[in-house]
PDB file of C-alpha atoms in Angstrom:
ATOM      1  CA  UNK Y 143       0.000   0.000   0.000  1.00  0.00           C
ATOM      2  CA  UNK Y 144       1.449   3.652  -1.072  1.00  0.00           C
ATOM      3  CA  UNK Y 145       1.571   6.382   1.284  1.00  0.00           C
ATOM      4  CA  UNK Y 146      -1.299   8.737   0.823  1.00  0.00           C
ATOM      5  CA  UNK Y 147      -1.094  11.882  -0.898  1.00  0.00           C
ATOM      6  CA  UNK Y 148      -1.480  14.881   1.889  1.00  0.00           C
ATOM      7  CA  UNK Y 149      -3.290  17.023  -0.733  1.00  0.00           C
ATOM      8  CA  UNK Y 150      -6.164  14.542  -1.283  1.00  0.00           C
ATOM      9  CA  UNK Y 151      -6.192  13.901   2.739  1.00  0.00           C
ATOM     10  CA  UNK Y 152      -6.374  17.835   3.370  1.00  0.00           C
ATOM     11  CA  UNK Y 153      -8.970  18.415   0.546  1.00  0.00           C
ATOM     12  CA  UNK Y 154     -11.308  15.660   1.167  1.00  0.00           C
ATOM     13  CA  UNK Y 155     -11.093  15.985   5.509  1.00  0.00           C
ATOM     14  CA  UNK Y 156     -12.097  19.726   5.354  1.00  0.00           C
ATOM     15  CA  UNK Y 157      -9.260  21.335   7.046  1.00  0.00           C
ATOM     16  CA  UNK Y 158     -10.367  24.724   9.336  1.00  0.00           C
ATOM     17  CA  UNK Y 159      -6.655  26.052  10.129  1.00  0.00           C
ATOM     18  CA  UNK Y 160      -3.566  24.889  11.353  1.00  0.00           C
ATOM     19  CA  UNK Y 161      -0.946  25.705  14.338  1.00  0.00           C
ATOM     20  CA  UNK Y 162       2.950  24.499  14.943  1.00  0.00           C
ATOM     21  CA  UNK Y 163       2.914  21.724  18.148  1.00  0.00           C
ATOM     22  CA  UNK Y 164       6.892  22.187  18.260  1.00  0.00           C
ATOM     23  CA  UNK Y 165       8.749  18.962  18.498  1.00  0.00           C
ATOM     24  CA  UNK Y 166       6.867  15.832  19.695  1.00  0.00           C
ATOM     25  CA  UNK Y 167       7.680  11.848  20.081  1.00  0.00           C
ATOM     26  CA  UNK Y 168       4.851  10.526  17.183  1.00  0.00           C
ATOM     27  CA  UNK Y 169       4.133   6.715  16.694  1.00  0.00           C
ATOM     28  CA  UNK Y 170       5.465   5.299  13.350  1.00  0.00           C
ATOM     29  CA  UNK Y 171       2.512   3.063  12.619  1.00  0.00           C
ATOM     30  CA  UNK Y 172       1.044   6.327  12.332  1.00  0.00           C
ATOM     31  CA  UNK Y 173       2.758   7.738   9.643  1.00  0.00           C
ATOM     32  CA  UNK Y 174       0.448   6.965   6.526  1.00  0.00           C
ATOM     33  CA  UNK Y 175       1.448   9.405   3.872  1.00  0.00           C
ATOM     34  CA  UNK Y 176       3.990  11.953   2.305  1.00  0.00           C
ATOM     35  CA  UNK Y 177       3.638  16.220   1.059  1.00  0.00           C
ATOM     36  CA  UNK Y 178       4.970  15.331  -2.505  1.00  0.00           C
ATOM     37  CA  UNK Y 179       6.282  11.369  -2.511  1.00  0.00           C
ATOM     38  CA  UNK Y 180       3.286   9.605  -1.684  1.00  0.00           C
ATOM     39  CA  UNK Y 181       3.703   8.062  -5.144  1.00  0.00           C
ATOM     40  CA  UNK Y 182       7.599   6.932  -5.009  1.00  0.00           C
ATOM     41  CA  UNK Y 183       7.451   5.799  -1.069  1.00  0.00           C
ATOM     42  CA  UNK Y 184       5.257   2.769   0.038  1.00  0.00           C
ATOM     43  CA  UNK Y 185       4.229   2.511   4.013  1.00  0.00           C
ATOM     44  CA  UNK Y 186       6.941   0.282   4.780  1.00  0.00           C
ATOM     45  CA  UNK Y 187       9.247   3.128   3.742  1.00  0.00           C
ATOM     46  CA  UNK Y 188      11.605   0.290   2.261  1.00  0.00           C
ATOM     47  CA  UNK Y 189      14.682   1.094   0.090  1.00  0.00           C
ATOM     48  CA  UNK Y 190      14.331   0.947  -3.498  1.00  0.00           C
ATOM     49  CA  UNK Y 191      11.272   1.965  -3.426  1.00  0.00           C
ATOM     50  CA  UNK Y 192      11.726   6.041  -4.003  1.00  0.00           C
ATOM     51  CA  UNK Y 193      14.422   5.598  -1.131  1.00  0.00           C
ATOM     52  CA  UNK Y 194      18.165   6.027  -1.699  1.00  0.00           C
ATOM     53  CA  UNK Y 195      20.238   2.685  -0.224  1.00  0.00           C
ATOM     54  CA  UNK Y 196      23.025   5.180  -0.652  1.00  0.00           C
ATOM     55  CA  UNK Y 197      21.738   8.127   1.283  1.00  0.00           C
ATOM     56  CA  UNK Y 198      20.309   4.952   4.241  1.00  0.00           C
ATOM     57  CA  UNK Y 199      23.675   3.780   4.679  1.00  0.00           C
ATOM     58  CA  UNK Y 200      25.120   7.301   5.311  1.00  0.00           C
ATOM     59  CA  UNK Y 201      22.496   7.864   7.992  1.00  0.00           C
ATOM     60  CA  UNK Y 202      23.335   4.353   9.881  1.00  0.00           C
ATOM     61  CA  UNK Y 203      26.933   5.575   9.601  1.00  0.00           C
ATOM     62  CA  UNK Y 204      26.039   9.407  11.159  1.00  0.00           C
ATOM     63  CA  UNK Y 205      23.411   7.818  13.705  1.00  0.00           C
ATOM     64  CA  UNK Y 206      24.623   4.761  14.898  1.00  0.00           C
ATOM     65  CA  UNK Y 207      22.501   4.874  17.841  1.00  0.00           C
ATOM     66  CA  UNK Y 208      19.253   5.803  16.109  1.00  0.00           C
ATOM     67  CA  UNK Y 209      18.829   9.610  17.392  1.00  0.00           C
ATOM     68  CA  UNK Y 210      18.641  11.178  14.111  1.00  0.00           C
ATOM     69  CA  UNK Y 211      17.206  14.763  13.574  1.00  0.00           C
ATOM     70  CA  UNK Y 212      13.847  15.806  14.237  1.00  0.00           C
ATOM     71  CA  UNK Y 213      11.482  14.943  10.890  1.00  0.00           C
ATOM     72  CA  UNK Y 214       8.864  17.464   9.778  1.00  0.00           C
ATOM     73  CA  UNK Y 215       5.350  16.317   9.255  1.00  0.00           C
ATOM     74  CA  UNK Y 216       1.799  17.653   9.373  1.00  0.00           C
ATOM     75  CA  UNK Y 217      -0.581  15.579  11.365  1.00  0.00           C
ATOM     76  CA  UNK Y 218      -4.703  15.792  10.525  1.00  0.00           C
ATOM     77  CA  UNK Y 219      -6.928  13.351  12.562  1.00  0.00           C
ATOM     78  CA  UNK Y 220      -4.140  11.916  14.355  1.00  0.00           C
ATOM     79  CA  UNK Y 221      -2.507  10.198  10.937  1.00  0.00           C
ATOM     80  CA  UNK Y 222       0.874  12.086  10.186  1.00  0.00           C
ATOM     81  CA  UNK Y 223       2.207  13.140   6.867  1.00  0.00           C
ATOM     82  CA  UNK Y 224       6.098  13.393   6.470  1.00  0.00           C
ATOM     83  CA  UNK Y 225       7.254  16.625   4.868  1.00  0.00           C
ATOM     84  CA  UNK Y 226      10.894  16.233   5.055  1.00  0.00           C
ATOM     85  CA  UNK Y 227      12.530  12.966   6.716  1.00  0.00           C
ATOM     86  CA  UNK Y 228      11.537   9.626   4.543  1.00  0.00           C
ATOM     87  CA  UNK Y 229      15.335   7.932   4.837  1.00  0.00           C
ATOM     88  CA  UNK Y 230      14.969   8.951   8.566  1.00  0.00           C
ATOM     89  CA  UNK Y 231      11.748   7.187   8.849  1.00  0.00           C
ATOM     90  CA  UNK Y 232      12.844   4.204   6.940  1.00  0.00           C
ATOM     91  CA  UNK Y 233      15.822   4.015   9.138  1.00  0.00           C
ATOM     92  CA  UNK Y 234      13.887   4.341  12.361  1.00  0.00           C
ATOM     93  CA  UNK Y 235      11.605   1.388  10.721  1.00  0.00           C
ATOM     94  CA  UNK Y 236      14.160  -0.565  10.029  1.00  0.00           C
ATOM     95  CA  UNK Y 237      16.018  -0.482  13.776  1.00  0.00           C
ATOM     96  CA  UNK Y 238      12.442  -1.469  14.963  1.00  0.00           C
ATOM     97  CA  UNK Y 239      11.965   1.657  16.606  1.00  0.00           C
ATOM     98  CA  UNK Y 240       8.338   2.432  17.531  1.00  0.00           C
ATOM     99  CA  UNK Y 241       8.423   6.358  17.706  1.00  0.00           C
ATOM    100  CA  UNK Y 242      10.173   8.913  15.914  1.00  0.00           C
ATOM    101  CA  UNK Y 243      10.797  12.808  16.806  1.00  0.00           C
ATOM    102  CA  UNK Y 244       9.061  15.135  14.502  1.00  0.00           C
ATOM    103  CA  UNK Y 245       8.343  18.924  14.114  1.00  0.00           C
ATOM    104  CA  UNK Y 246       4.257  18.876  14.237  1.00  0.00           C
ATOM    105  CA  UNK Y 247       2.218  20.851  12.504  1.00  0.00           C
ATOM    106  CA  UNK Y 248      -1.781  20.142  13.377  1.00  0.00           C
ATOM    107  CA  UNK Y 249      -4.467  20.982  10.744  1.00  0.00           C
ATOM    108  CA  UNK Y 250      -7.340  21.200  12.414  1.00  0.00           C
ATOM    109  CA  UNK Y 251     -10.172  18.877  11.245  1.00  0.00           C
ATOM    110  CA  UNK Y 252     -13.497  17.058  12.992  1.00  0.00           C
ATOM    111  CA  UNK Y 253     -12.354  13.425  11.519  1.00  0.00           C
ATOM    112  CA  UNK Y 254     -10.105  10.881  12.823  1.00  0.00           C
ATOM    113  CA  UNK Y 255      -7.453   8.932  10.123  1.00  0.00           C
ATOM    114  CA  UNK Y 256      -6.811   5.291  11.226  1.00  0.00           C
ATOM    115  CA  UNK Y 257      -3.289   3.731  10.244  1.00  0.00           C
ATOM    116  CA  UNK Y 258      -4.623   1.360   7.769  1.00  0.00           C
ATOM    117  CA  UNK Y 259      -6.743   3.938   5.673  1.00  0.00           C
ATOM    118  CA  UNK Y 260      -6.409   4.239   2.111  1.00  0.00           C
ATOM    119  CA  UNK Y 261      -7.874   6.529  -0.523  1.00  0.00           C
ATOM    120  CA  UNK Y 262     -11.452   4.989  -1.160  1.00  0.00           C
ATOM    121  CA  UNK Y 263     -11.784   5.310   2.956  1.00  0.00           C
ATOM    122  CA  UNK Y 264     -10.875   9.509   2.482  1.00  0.00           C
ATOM    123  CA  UNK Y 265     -13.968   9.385   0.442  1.00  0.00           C
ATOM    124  CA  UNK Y 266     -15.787   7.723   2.415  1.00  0.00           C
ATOM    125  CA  UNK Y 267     -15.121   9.539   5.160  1.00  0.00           C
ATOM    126  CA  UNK Y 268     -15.332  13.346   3.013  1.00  0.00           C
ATOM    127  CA  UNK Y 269     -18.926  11.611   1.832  1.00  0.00           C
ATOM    128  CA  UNK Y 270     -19.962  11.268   5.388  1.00  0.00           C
ATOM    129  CA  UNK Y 271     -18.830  14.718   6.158  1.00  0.00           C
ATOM    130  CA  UNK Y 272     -21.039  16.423   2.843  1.00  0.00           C
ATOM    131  CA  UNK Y 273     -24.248  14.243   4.252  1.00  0.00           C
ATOM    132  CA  UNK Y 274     -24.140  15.534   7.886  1.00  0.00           C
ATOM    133  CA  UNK Y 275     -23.192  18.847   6.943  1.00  0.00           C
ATOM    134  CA  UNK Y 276     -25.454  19.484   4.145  1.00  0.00           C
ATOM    135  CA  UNK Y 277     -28.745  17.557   5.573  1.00  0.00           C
ATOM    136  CA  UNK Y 278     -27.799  19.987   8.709  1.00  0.00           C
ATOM    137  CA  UNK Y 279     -27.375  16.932  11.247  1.00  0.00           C
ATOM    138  CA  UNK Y 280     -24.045  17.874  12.170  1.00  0.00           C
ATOM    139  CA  UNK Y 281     -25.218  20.773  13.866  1.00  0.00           C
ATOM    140  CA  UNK Y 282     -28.282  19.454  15.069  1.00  0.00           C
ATOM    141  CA  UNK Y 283     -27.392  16.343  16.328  1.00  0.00           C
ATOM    142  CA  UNK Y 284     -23.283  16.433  16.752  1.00  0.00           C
ATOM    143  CA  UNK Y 285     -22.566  13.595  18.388  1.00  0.00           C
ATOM    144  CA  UNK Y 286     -24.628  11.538  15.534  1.00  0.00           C
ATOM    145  CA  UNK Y 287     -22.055   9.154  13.581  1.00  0.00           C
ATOM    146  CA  UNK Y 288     -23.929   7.193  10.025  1.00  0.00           C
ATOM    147  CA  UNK Y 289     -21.509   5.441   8.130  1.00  0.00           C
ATOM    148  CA  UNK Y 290     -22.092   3.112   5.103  1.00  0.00           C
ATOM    149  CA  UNK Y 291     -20.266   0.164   3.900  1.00  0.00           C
ATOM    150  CA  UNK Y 292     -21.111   1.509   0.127  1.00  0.00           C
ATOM    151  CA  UNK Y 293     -20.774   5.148  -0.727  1.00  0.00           C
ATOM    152  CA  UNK Y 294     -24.169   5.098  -2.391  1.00  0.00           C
ATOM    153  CA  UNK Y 295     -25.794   4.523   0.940  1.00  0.00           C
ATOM    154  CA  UNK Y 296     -24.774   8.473   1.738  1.00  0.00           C
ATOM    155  CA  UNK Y 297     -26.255   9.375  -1.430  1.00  0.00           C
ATOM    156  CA  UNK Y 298     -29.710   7.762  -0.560  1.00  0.00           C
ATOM    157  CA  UNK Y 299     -29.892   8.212   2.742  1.00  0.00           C
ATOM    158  CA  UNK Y 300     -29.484  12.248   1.638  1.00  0.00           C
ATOM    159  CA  UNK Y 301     -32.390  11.677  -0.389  1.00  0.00           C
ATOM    160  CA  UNK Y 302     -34.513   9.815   2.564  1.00  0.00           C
ATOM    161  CA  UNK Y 303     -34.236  12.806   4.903  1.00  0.00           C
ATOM    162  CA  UNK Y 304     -35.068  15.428   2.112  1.00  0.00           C
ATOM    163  CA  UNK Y 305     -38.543  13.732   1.321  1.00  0.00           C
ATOM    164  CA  UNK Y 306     -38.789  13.129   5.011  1.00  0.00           C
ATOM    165  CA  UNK Y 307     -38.184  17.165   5.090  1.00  0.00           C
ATOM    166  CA  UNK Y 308     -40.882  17.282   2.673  1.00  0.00           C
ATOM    167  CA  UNK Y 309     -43.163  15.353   4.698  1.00  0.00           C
ATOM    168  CA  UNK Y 310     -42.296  17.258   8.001  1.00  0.00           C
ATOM    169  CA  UNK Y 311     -43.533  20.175   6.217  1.00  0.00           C
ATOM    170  CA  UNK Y 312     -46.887  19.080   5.063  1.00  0.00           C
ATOM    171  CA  UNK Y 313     -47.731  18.061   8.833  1.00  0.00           C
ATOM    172  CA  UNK Y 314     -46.125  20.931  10.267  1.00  0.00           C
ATOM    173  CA  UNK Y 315     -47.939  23.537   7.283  1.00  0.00           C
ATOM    174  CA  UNK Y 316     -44.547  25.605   7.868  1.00  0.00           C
ATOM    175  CA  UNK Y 317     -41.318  24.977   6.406  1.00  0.00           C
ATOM    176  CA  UNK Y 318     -38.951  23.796   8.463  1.00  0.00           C
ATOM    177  CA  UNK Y 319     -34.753  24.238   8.862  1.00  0.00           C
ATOM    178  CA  UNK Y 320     -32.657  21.560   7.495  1.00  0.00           C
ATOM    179  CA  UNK Y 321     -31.499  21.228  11.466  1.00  0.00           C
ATOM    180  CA  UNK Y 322     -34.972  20.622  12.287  1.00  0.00           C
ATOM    181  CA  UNK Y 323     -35.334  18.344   9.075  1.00  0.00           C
ATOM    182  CA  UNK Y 324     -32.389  16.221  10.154  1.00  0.00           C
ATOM    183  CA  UNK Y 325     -32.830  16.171  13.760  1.00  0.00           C
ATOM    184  CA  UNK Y 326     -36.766  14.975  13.800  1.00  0.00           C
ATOM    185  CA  UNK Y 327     -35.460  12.309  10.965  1.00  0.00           C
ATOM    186  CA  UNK Y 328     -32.303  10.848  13.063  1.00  0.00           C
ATOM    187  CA  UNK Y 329     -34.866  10.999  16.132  1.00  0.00           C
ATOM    188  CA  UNK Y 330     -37.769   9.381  14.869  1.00  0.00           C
ATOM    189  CA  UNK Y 331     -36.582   7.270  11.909  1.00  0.00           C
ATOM    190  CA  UNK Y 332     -33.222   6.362  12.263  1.00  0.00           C
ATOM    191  CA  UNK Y 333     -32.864   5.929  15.738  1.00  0.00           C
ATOM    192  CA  UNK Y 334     -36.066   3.255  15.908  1.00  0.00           C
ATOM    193  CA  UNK Y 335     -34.689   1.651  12.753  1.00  0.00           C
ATOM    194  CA  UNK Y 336     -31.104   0.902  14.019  1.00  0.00           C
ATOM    195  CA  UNK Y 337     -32.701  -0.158  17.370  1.00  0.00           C
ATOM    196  CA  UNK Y 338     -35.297  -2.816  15.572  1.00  0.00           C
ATOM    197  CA  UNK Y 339     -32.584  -4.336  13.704  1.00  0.00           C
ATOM    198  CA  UNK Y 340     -30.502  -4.767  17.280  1.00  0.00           C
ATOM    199  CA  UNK Y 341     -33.440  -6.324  18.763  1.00  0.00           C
ATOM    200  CA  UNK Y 342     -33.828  -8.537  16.148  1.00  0.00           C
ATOM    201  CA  UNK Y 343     -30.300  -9.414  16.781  1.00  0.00           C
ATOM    202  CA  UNK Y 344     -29.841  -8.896  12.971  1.00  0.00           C
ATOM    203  CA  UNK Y 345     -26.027  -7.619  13.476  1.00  0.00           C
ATOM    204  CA  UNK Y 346     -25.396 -11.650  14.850  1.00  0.00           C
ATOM    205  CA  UNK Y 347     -27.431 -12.524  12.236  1.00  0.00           C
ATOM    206  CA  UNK Y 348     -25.919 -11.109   9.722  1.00  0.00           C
ATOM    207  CA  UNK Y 349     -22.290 -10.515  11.136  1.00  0.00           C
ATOM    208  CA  UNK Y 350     -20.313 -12.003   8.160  1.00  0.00           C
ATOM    209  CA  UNK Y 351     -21.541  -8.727   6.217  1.00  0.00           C
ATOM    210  CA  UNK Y 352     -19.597  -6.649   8.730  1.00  0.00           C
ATOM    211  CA  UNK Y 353     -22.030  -3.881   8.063  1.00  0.00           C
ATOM    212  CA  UNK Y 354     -22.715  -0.770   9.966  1.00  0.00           C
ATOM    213  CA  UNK Y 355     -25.890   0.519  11.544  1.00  0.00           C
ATOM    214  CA  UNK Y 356     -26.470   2.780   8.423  1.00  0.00           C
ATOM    215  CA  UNK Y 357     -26.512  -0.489   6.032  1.00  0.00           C
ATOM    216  CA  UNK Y 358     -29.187  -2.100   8.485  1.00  0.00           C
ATOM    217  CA  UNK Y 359     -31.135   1.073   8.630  1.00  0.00           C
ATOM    218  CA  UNK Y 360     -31.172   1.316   5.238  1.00  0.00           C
ATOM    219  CA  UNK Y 361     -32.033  -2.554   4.636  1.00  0.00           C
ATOM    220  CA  UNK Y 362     -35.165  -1.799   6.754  1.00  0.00           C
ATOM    221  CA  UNK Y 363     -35.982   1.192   5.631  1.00  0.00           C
ATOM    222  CA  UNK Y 364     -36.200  -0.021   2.070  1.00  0.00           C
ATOM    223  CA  UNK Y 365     -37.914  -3.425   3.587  1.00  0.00           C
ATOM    224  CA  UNK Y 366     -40.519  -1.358   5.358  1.00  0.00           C
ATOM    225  CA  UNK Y 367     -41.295   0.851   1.811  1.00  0.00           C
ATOM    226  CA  UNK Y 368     -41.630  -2.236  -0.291  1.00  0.00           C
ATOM    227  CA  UNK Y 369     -43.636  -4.077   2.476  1.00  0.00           C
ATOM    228  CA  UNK Y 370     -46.419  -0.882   3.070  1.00  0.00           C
ATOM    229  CA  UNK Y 371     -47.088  -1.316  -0.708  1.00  0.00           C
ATOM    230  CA  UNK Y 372     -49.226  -4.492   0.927  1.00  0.00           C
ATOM    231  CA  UNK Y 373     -49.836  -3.180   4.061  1.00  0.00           C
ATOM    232  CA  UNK Y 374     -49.446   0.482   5.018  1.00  0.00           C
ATOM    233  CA  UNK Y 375     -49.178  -0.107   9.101  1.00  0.00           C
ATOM    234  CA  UNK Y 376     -45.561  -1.905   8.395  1.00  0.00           C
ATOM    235  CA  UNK Y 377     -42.955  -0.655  10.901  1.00  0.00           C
ATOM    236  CA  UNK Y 378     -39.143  -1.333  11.395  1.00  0.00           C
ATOM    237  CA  UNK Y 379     -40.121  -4.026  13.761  1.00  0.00           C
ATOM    238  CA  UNK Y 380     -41.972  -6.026  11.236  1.00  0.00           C
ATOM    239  CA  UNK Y 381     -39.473  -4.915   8.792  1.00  0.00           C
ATOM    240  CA  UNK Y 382     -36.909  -6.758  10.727  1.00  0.00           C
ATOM    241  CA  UNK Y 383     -38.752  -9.368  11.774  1.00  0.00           C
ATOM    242  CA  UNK Y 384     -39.121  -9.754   8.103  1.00  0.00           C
ATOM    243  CA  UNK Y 385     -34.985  -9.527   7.432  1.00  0.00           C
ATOM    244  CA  UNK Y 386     -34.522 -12.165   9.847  1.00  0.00           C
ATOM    245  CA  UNK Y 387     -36.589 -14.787   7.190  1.00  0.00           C
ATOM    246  CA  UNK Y 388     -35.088 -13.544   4.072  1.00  0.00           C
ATOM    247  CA  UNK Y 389     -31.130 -15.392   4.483  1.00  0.00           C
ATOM    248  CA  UNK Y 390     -29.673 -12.700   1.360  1.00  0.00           C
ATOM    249  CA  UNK Y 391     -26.407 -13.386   0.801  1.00  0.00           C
ATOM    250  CA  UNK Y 392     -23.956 -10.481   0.582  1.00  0.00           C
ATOM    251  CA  UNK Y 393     -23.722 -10.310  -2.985  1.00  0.00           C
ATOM    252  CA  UNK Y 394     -27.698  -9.949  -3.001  1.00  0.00           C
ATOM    253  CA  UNK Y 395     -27.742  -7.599  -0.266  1.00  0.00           C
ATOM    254  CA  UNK Y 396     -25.005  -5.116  -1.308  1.00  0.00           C
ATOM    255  CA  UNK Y 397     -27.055  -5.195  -4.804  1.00  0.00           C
ATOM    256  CA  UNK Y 398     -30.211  -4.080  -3.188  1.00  0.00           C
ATOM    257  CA  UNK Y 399     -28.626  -1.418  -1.028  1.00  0.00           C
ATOM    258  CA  UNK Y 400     -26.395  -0.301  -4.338  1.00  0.00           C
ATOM    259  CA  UNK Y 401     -30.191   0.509  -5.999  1.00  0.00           C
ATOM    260  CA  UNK Y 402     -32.139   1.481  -3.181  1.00  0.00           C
ATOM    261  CA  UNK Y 403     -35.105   1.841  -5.517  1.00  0.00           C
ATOM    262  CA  UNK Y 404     -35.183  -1.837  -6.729  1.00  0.00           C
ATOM    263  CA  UNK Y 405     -37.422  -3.795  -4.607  1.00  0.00           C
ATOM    264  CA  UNK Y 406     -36.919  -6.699  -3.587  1.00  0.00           C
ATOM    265  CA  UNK Y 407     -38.125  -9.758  -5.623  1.00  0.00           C
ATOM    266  CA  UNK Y 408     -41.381 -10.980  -4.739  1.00  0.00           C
ATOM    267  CA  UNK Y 409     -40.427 -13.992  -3.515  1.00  0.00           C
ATOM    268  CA  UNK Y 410     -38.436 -11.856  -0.697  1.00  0.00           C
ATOM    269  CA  UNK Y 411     -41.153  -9.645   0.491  1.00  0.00           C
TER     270      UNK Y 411
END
């Protein structure tokens, strides 16, 4: 796996500002990308790879006992990004060293970056970020965390809380915020959906899909819409009394929640 490219981590995380931290002790396994050779270094910083055996051996010659200079890297979400300092990095790698010194410099962002994420997880994680800032939960409910195993699932659930905006209004007769959109919809229709399927135990159930609470809310929220097409009293508890019979495998599942609009077949419902 290649280190990750700090422009595409900074771009898609929503950095706010930064501030110098001074020199700090940082954890290697932390170190997941590079300023400007994310594309000649891999993660296990090994020579050959964009790194000099050459310029190695002079550093185990300088630093026989492993305290080389400070390195410079920016750090979002707790990942780190080296600046300047790959053959020191490699070197402190190679001795088996488990921390490193480093000039910090924080860029301030709400999202945490885990040592084993790659590019597809930044957009994941920058899709999350446009879905609770733009349906408005973020500031209504901030300690609310819906994450998908597909990206579409940010895409329709988006969609979901605008027609349930649309619906709010219409029993309301007054139109309301997107916080007040977003809050009454993670209240009253996520909330009881993730809850039915953890009653129903479908997260055992189902555990070799490793999927989140988002994928089961949005399995029973599409279960529930195809079911009231028979019967309009349908709730998520029926709807996941109804998942428990239905034994989809993950290709079938991860098809349905890909087209959200699809029902299922008939001989599912």
């Amino acid at each position: 796996m290649g280190l990750l490219p700090f422009a595409e981590a900074s771009r898609r995380l929503r950095v706010t500002g930064q501030s110098y931290l001074g020199v700090r002790e940082i954890p290697l396994n932390r170190i997941i990308g590079s300023v400007d050779r994310s594309r000649d270094v891999d993660r296990h910083f090994k020579a050959g790879r964009g790194l000099s055996s050459s310029r190695l051996q002079n550093l185990r010659t300088a630093f026989p006992n492993g305290d080389t200079p400070a390195i410079d890297v920016f750090e979002i979400g707790g990942a780190y990004f080296v600046e300047d300092g790959h053959h020191r990095v490699a070197l402190a790698l190679e001795r088996h060293a488990e921390f490193i010194d480093a000039h910090v410099t924080r860029l301030d962002t709400n999202y945490q970056v885990g040592p084993e994420v790659d590019v597809s997880q930044l957009v994941h994680t920058e899709q999350q970020r446009v879905l609770l800032e733009e349906s408005g939960l973020s500031r209504a409910r901030p300690e609310a965390s819906v994450e998908f195993t597909l990206l579409d699932g940010y895409t329709q659930t988006s969609d979901i809380i605008k027609a349930h905006g649309y619906d709010l209004a219409r029993t309301r007769g007054a139109l309301p915020t997107p916080e007040e959109v977003a809050g009454n919809w993670y209240d009253e229709t996520y909330l009881p959906a993730v809850q039915a399927a953890r009653r129903a135990s479908l997260p055992e159930l189902y555990e070799s899909w490793h999927s989140t609470d988002g994928d089961f809310f949005l399995w029973l929220y599409q279960i529930r819409r195809d079911l009231r097409a028979l019967d309009s009293t349908v709730d998520f508890e029926a709807a996941a009394r109804h998942a428990r019979q239905l034994h989809l495998g993950w290709r079938r599942k991860r098809e349905h929640l890909r087209n959200g609009r699809r029902p299922l077949p008939r001989g599912h419902r």
